[in-house]
Coordinates of N, CA, C and O in Angstrom, one line a residue:
M41 N -9.2 -6.0 16.9 CA -8.0 -5.3 17.3 C -7.1 -5.0 16.1 O -7.0 -5.8 15.2
H42 N -6.6 -3.8 16.1 CA -5.6 -3.4 15.0 C -4.2 -3.5 15.5 O -4.0 -3.6 16.7
V43 N -3.3 -3.7 14.7 CA -1.9 -3.8 15.0 C -1.1 -2.7 14.4 O -1.3 -2.4 13.2
A44 N -0.1 -2.1 15.1 CA 0.7 -1.0 14.5 C 2.1 -1.2 15.0 O 2.4 -1.9 16.0
V45 N 3.1 -0.7 14.3 CA 4.5 -0.7 14.7 C 4.7 0.5 15.6 O 4.3 1.6 15.3
D46 N 5.5 0.3 16.6 CA 5.7 1.4 17.5 C 6.6 2.4 16.9 O 7.2 2.2 15.8
A47 N 6.7 3.7 17.4 CA 7.3 4.8 16.8 C 8.8 4.5 16.5 O 9.3 5.0 15.5
A48 N 9.5 3.7 17.3 CA 10.9 3.3 17.1 C 11.0 2.2 16.1 O 12.1 1.9 15.7
G49 N 9.9 1.6 15.7 CA 9.9 0.5 14.7 C 10.4 -0.8 15.3 O 10.8 -1.7 14.7
A50 N 10.4 -0.8 16.7 CA 11.0 -1.9 17.4 C 10.0 -3.2 17.4 O 10.5 -4.3 17.4
G51 N 8.8 -2.9 17.4 CA 7.9 -4.1 17.5 C 6.4 -3.7 17.2 O 6.1 -2.5 17.0
L52 N 5.6 -4.7 17.2 CA 4.2 -4.5 17.0 C 3.4 -4.3 18.3 O 3.7 -5.0 19.3
V53 N 2.5 -3.3 18.3 CA 1.8 -3.1 19.5 C 0.3 -3.0 19.2 O 0.0 -2.5 18.1
P54 N -0.6 -3.5 20.0 CA -2.1 -3.3 19.7 C -2.5 -1.9 19.8 O -1.9 -1.1 20.6
E55 N -3.4 -1.4 19.0 CA -3.9 -0.1 19.1 C -5.4 -0.1 18.8 O -5.9 -0.9 18.1
A56 N -6.1 1.0 19.3 CA -7.5 1.1 19.0 C -7.6 1.7 17.6 O -6.8 2.4 17.1
P57 N -8.7 1.3 16.9 CA -8.9 1.9 15.5 C -8.9 3.4 15.5 O -9.4 4.0 16.5
V58 N -8.3 4.0 14.5 CA -8.2 5.4 14.4 C -9.5 5.9 13.8 O -9.9 5.3 12.7
P59 N -10.2 6.9 14.3 CA -11.4 7.4 13.7 C -11.2 7.9 12.3 O -10.2 8.5 12.0
E60 N -12.0 7.4 11.3 CA -11.9 7.8 9.9 C -12.7 9.0 9.6 O -13.5 9.0 8.6
H61 N -12.6 10.1 10.3 CA -13.4 11.3 10.0 C -12.5 12.5 10.4 O -11.5 12.4 11.1
G62 N -12.9 13.6 9.9 CA -12.2 14.8 10.2 C -11.2 15.1 9.1 O -10.8 14.3 8.4
E63 N -10.8 16.4 9.1 CA -9.9 16.8 8.0 C -8.6 16.2 8.0 O -8.0 15.9 6.9
R64 N -8.0 15.9 9.2 CA -6.7 15.3 9.2 C -6.7 13.9 8.5 O -5.7 13.6 7.8
W65 N -7.7 13.1 8.6 CA -7.7 11.8 8.0 C -8.3 11.8 6.5 O -8.1 10.9 5.8
A66 N -9.0 12.9 6.2 CA -9.5 13.0 4.8 C -8.5 13.6 3.8 O -8.7 13.4 2.6
D67 N -7.4 14.2 4.3 CA -6.4 14.7 3.4 C -5.7 13.6 2.7 O -5.1 12.7 3.3
P68 N -5.6 13.7 1.3 CA -4.9 12.6 0.6 C -3.5 12.5 0.9 O -2.9 11.5 0.6
S69 N -2.8 13.5 1.5 CA -1.4 13.4 1.8 C -1.2 12.7 3.1 O 0.0 12.5 3.5
T70 N -2.2 12.4 3.8 CA -2.1 11.7 5.1 C -1.6 10.3 4.8 O -2.1 9.6 3.9
P71 N -0.6 9.8 5.6 CA 0.0 8.5 5.4 C -1.1 7.4 5.5 O -1.9 7.5 6.4
A72 N -1.0 6.4 4.7 CA -1.9 5.2 4.8 C -1.6 4.4 6.1 O -2.5 3.8 6.7
F73 N -0.3 4.4 6.4 CA 0.2 3.6 7.6 C 0.8 4.6 8.6 O 1.7 5.3 8.2
V74 N 0.3 4.7 9.7 CA 0.8 5.6 10.7 C 1.4 4.8 11.9 O 0.9 3.7 12.2
G75 N 2.4 5.3 12.5 CA 3.0 4.7 13.7 C 2.2 5.1 14.9 O 1.7 6.2 15.0
I76 N 2.1 4.2 15.8 CA 1.4 4.4 17.1 C 2.4 4.1 18.2 O 2.9 3.0 18.2
D77 N 2.6 5.0 19.1 CA 3.5 4.7 20.2 C 2.7 3.9 21.3 O 1.5 3.6 21.2
R78 N 3.5 3.4 22.3 CA 2.8 2.5 23.3 C 1.8 3.2 24.1 O 1.0 2.5 24.8
W79 N 1.6 4.5 24.0 CA 0.6 5.2 24.8 C -0.6 5.5 23.9 O -1.6 6.2 24.3
G80 N -0.6 5.1 22.6 CA -1.7 5.3 21.7 C -1.6 6.5 20.9 O -2.6 6.9 20.2
H81 N -0.5 7.3 20.9 CA -0.4 8.5 20.2 C 0.1 8.2 18.7 O 1.0 7.4 18.5
V82 N -0.6 8.9 17.8 CA -0.1 8.8 16.4 C 1.2 9.5 16.3 O 1.4 10.6 16.6
A83 N 2.2 8.7 15.7 CA 3.6 9.2 15.7 C 4.0 9.6 14.3 O 5.2 9.7 14.0
G84 N 3.1 9.8 13.4 CA 3.4 10.2 12.0 C 3.5 8.9 11.1 O 3.1 7.8 11.5
G85 N 3.9 9.1 9.9 CA 3.9 8.0 8.9 C 4.9 7.0 9.2 O 6.0 7.3 9.7
M86 N 4.6 5.8 8.9 CA 5.6 4.7 9.1 C 6.6 4.7 8.0 O 6.2 5.0 6.8
G87 N 7.8 4.3 8.3 CA 8.8 4.2 7.2 C 8.6 2.9 6.4 O 7.9 2.0 6.9
P88 N 9.3 2.7 5.3 CA 9.1 1.5 4.5 C 9.4 0.2 5.2 O 8.7 -0.8 5.1
D89 N 10.5 0.2 6.0 CA 10.8 -1.0 6.7 C 9.8 -1.4 7.8 O 9.4 -2.5 8.0
S90 N 9.2 -0.4 8.4 CA 8.1 -0.6 9.4 C 6.9 -1.2 8.7 O 6.2 -2.1 9.2
V91 N 6.5 -0.6 7.6 CA 5.4 -1.1 6.8 C 5.6 -2.6 6.4 O 4.7 -3.4 6.6
T92 N 6.8 -2.9 5.9 CA 7.1 -4.2 5.5 C 7.0 -5.2 6.7 O 6.4 -6.3 6.5
R93 N 7.5 -4.8 7.8 CA 7.4 -5.7 9.0 C 5.9 -5.9 9.4 O 5.5 -7.0 9.8
A94 N 5.2 -4.8 9.4 CA 3.8 -4.9 9.8 C 3.0 -5.8 8.8 O 2.2 -6.6 9.2
V95 N 3.2 -5.6 7.5 CA 2.5 -6.4 6.5 C 2.9 -7.9 6.6 O 2.0 -8.8 6.6
K96 N 4.2 -8.2 6.8 CA 4.6 -9.6 7.0 C 3.9 -10.2 8.2 O 3.4 -11.3 8.2
H97 N 4.0 -9.5 9.3 CA 3.4 -10.0 10.6 C 1.9 -10.2 10.5 O 1.4 -11.3 10.9
I98 N 1.2 -9.3 9.9 CA -0.2 -9.4 9.8 C -0.6 -10.5 8.9 O -1.6 -11.3 9.1
S99 N 0.1 -10.7 7.7 CA -0.3 -11.7 6.8 C 0.0 -13.1 7.4 O -0.7 -14.0 7.2
I100 N 1.1 -13.2 8.2 CA 1.4 -14.5 8.9 C 0.3 -14.8 9.9 O -0.3 -15.9 9.9
R101 N -0.1 -13.8 10.7 CA -1.2 -14.0 11.7 C -2.5 -14.4 11.0 O -3.3 -15.1 11.6
A102 N -2.7 -13.8 9.8 CA -4.0 -14.1 9.1 C -4.0 -15.4 8.3 O -5.0 -15.8 7.8
G103 N -2.8 -16.0 8.3 CA -2.7 -17.3 7.6 C -2.7 -17.2 6.1 O -3.0 -18.2 5.4
V104 N -2.2 -16.1 5.6 CA -2.1 -15.9 4.2 C -1.0 -16.8 3.7 O 0.1 -16.8 4.2
P105 N -1.3 -17.7 2.7 CA -0.3 -18.7 2.3 C 0.8 -18.2 1.4 O 1.6 -19.1 1.0
I106 N 0.9 -17.0 1.2 CA 2.1 -16.4 0.4 C 2.8 -15.4 1.2 O 2.2 -14.9 2.2
A107 N 4.0 -15.1 0.9 CA 4.8 -14.2 1.6 C 4.6 -12.8 1.1 O 5.0 -12.4 0.0
W108 N 3.8 -12.0 1.9 CA 3.5 -10.6 1.6 C 4.6 -9.7 2.1 O 5.1 -10.0 3.2
T109 N 4.9 -8.6 1.4 CA 5.9 -7.6 1.9 C 5.3 -6.3 1.6 O 4.2 -6.1 1.0
G110 N 6.0 -5.2 2.0 CA 5.6 -3.9 1.6 C 5.5 -3.7 0.1 O 4.7 -2.9 -0.4
H111 N 6.4 -4.4 -0.6 CA 6.3 -4.3 -2.1 C 5.0 -4.9 -2.7 O 4.6 -4.5 -3.7
S112 N 4.4 -5.8 -2.0 CA 3.2 -6.4 -2.4 C 2.1 -5.3 -2.6 O 1.3 -5.3 -3.5
L113 N 2.1 -4.3 -1.6 CA 1.2 -3.2 -1.7 C 1.5 -2.3 -2.9 O 0.5 -1.9 -3.6
R114 N 2.7 -2.1 -3.2 CA 3.1 -1.3 -4.4 C 2.7 -2.0 -5.7 O 2.2 -1.4 -6.6
I115 N 3.0 -3.3 -5.7 CA 2.6 -4.0 -6.9 C 1.1 -4.0 -7.1 O 0.6 -3.8 -8.2
G116 N 0.4 -4.2 -6.1 CA -1.1 -4.3 -6.1 C -1.6 -2.9 -6.6 O -2.5 -2.8 -7.5
L117 N -1.1 -1.8 -6.0 CA -1.6 -0.5 -6.4 C -1.3 -0.3 -7.9 O -2.2 0.1 -8.6
A118 N -0.1 -0.5 -8.3 CA 0.3 -0.2 -9.7 C -0.5 -1.1 -10.7 O -1.0 -0.6 -11.7
S119 N -0.7 -2.3 -10.4 CA -1.4 -3.3 -11.3 C -2.9 -3.0 -11.4 O -3.4 -2.8 -12.5
V120 N -3.5 -2.8 -10.2 CA -5.0 -2.6 -10.2 C -5.3 -1.2 -10.8 O -6.2 -1.0 -11.5
A121 N -4.5 -0.2 -10.4 CA -4.8 1.2 -10.9 C -4.6 1.2 -12.4 O -5.4 1.9 -13.1
R122 N -3.5 0.6 -13.0 CA -3.3 0.6 -14.4 C -4.5 -0.1 -15.1 O -5.0 0.4 -16.1
R123 N -4.9 -1.3 -14.6 CA -6.0 -2.0 -15.2 C -7.3 -1.2 -15.1 O -8.1 -1.3 -16.0
A124 N -7.5 -0.4 -14.1 CA -8.7 0.4 -14.0 C -8.6 1.7 -14.8 O -9.5 2.5 -14.8
G125 N -7.4 1.9 -15.6 CA -7.3 3.1 -16.4 C -6.8 4.3 -15.8 O -7.0 5.4 -16.3
R126 N -6.3 4.2 -14.6 CA -5.8 5.4 -13.9 C -4.6 6.0 -14.6 O -3.8 5.3 -15.2
D127 N -4.4 7.3 -14.5 CA -3.3 8.0 -15.1 C -2.0 7.6 -14.4 O -1.9 7.5 -13.2
S128 N -1.0 7.4 -15.3 CA 0.3 7.0 -14.7 C 1.0 8.0 -13.8 O 1.7 7.6 -12.9
I129 N 0.7 9.3 -14.0 CA 1.2 10.3 -13.1 C 0.6 10.1 -11.7 O 1.3 10.2 -10.7
A130 N -0.7 9.9 -11.7 CA -1.3 9.7 -10.4 C -0.8 8.4 -9.7 O -0.6 8.4 -8.5
I131 N -0.6 7.3 -10.5 CA -0.1 6.1 -9.9 C 1.3 6.4 -9.4 O 1.7 5.9 -8.2
A132 N 2.2 7.0 -10.1 CA 3.5 7.3 -9.7 C 3.5 8.2 -8.4 O 4.3 7.9 -7.5
D133 N 2.7 9.2 -8.4 CA 2.7 10.1 -7.2 C 2.3 9.3 -6.0 O 2.9 9.4 -4.9
Q134 N 1.2 8.5 -6.1 CA 0.7 7.7 -4.9 C 1.7 6.6 -4.5 O 1.8 6.3 -3.3
G135 N 2.3 6.0 -5.5 CA 3.2 4.9 -5.2 C 4.6 5.2 -4.8 O 5.4 4.4 -4.5
G136 N 4.9 6.5 -4.9 CA 6.3 7.0 -4.5 C 7.3 6.8 -5.6 O 8.5 6.9 -5.3
W137 N 6.9 6.7 -6.9 CA 7.8 6.7 -8.0 C 8.0 8.1 -8.6 O 7.1 8.9 -8.4
A138 N 9.1 8.3 -9.3 CA 9.2 9.5 -10.1 C 8.2 9.5 -11.2 O 7.9 8.4 -11.7
R139 N 7.7 10.6 -11.6 CA 6.7 10.6 -12.6 C 7.1 10.0 -14.0 O 6.2 9.6 -14.7
C140 N 8.3 10.0 -14.3 CA 8.8 9.4 -15.5 C 9.5 8.1 -15.3 O 10.4 7.7 -16.1
S141 N 9.2 7.4 -14.2 CA 9.9 6.2 -13.8 C 9.6 5.0 -14.7 O 8.5 4.7 -14.9
R142 N 10.7 4.4 -15.2 CA 10.6 3.2 -15.9 C 10.4 2.0 -15.0 O 9.8 1.0 -15.4
S143 N 11.0 2.1 -13.8 CA 10.9 1.0 -12.8 C 9.4 0.8 -12.4 O 9.1 -0.4 -12.1
M144 N 8.6 1.8 -12.4 CA 7.2 1.7 -12.1 C 6.5 0.7 -13.0 O 5.7 -0.1 -12.6
L145 N 6.9 0.6 -14.3 CA 6.3 -0.3 -15.2 C 6.6 -1.7 -14.8 O 5.7 -2.6 -15.1
G146 N 7.7 -2.0 -14.2 CA 7.9 -3.4 -13.7 C 7.0 -3.8 -12.6 O 6.8 -5.0 -12.4
Y147 N 6.4 -2.9 -11.9 CA 5.4 -3.2 -10.9 C 4.0 -3.5 -11.4 O 3.2 -4.1 -10.7
M148 N 3.8 -3.1 -12.6 CA 2.4 -3.2 -13.2 C 2.3 -4.6 -13.9 O 2.7 -4.9 -15.0
Q149 N 1.8 -5.6 -13.1 CA 1.6 -6.9 -13.5 C 0.3 -7.1 -14.3 O -0.7 -6.5 -13.9
R150 N 0.3 -8.0 -15.3 CA -0.9 -8.3 -16.0 C -1.4 -9.6 -15.4 O -0.8 -10.6 -15.2
E151 N -2.7 -9.6 -15.2 CA -3.4 -10.7 -14.6 C -3.7 -11.8 -15.7 O -3.6 -13.0 -15.5
D152 N -4.2 -11.3 -16.9 CA -4.6 -12.2 -17.9 C -4.3 -11.6 -19.3 O -4.7 -10.6 -19.6
G153 N -3.5 -12.4 -20.1 CA -3.1 -11.9 -21.4 C -4.2 -11.8 -22.4 O -4.1 -11.1 -23.4
W154 N -5.3 -12.4 -22.1 CA -6.5 -12.4 -23.0 C -7.4 -11.2 -22.6 O -7.8 -10.4 -23.5
D155 N -7.7 -11.1 -21.4 CA -8.6 -10.0 -21.0 C -7.9 -8.7 -20.9 O -8.5 -7.6 -21.2
D156 N -6.6 -8.7 -20.7 CA -5.8 -7.5 -20.6 C -4.9 -7.4 -21.8 O -3.7 -7.5 -21.7
N157 N -5.6 -7.2 -22.9 CA -4.9 -7.3 -24.2 C -4.9 -5.9 -24.9 O -5.9 -5.3 -25.0
A158 N -3.7 -5.4 -25.3 CA -3.6 -4.0 -25.9 C -4.5 -3.9 -27.1 O -4.9 -2.8 -27.4
S159 N -4.6 -5.0 -27.9 CA -5.4 -4.8 -29.1 C -6.9 -5.1 -29.0 O -7.6 -5.0 -30.0
A160 N -7.3 -5.5 -27.8 CA -8.7 -5.8 -27.6 C -9.6 -4.6 -27.8 O -9.2 -3.5 -27.4
R161 N -10.7 -4.8 -28.4 CA -11.7 -3.7 -28.6 C -11.2 -2.5 -29.5 O -11.7 -1.4 -29.3
L162 N -10.2 -2.7 -30.3 CA -9.7 -1.7 -31.2 C -10.5 -1.5 -32.4 O -10.5 -0.5 -33.1
T163 N -11.3 -2.6 -32.8 CA -12.0 -2.5 -34.1 C -13.5 -2.3 -33.8 O -14.0 -2.5 -32.7

């Protein structure tokens, strides 16, 4: 069973999995998190507060031992994408930062100072 926040953002409601096919879901501009009303209708993209509530609720139910928030997803995107060599403009666009954002750099966490070293493999 999947869980979604209702259109008003008032609470979590069970919903059936959304089919992952067709042009609507293949479009990169389609929200990753969509609101589902109590009748099972897609109500558009969820707002930041709704995503945060859903991530917190799901991580608690899954027994995740750390406190996850909506920002955990942004930190993960920025960190993993940078480590994989993705373009900073693409990261900014997908993460909702301005393309010249300095704050985005604060989200890019380094996992290991030895493996993720700026001077590695320069010679």
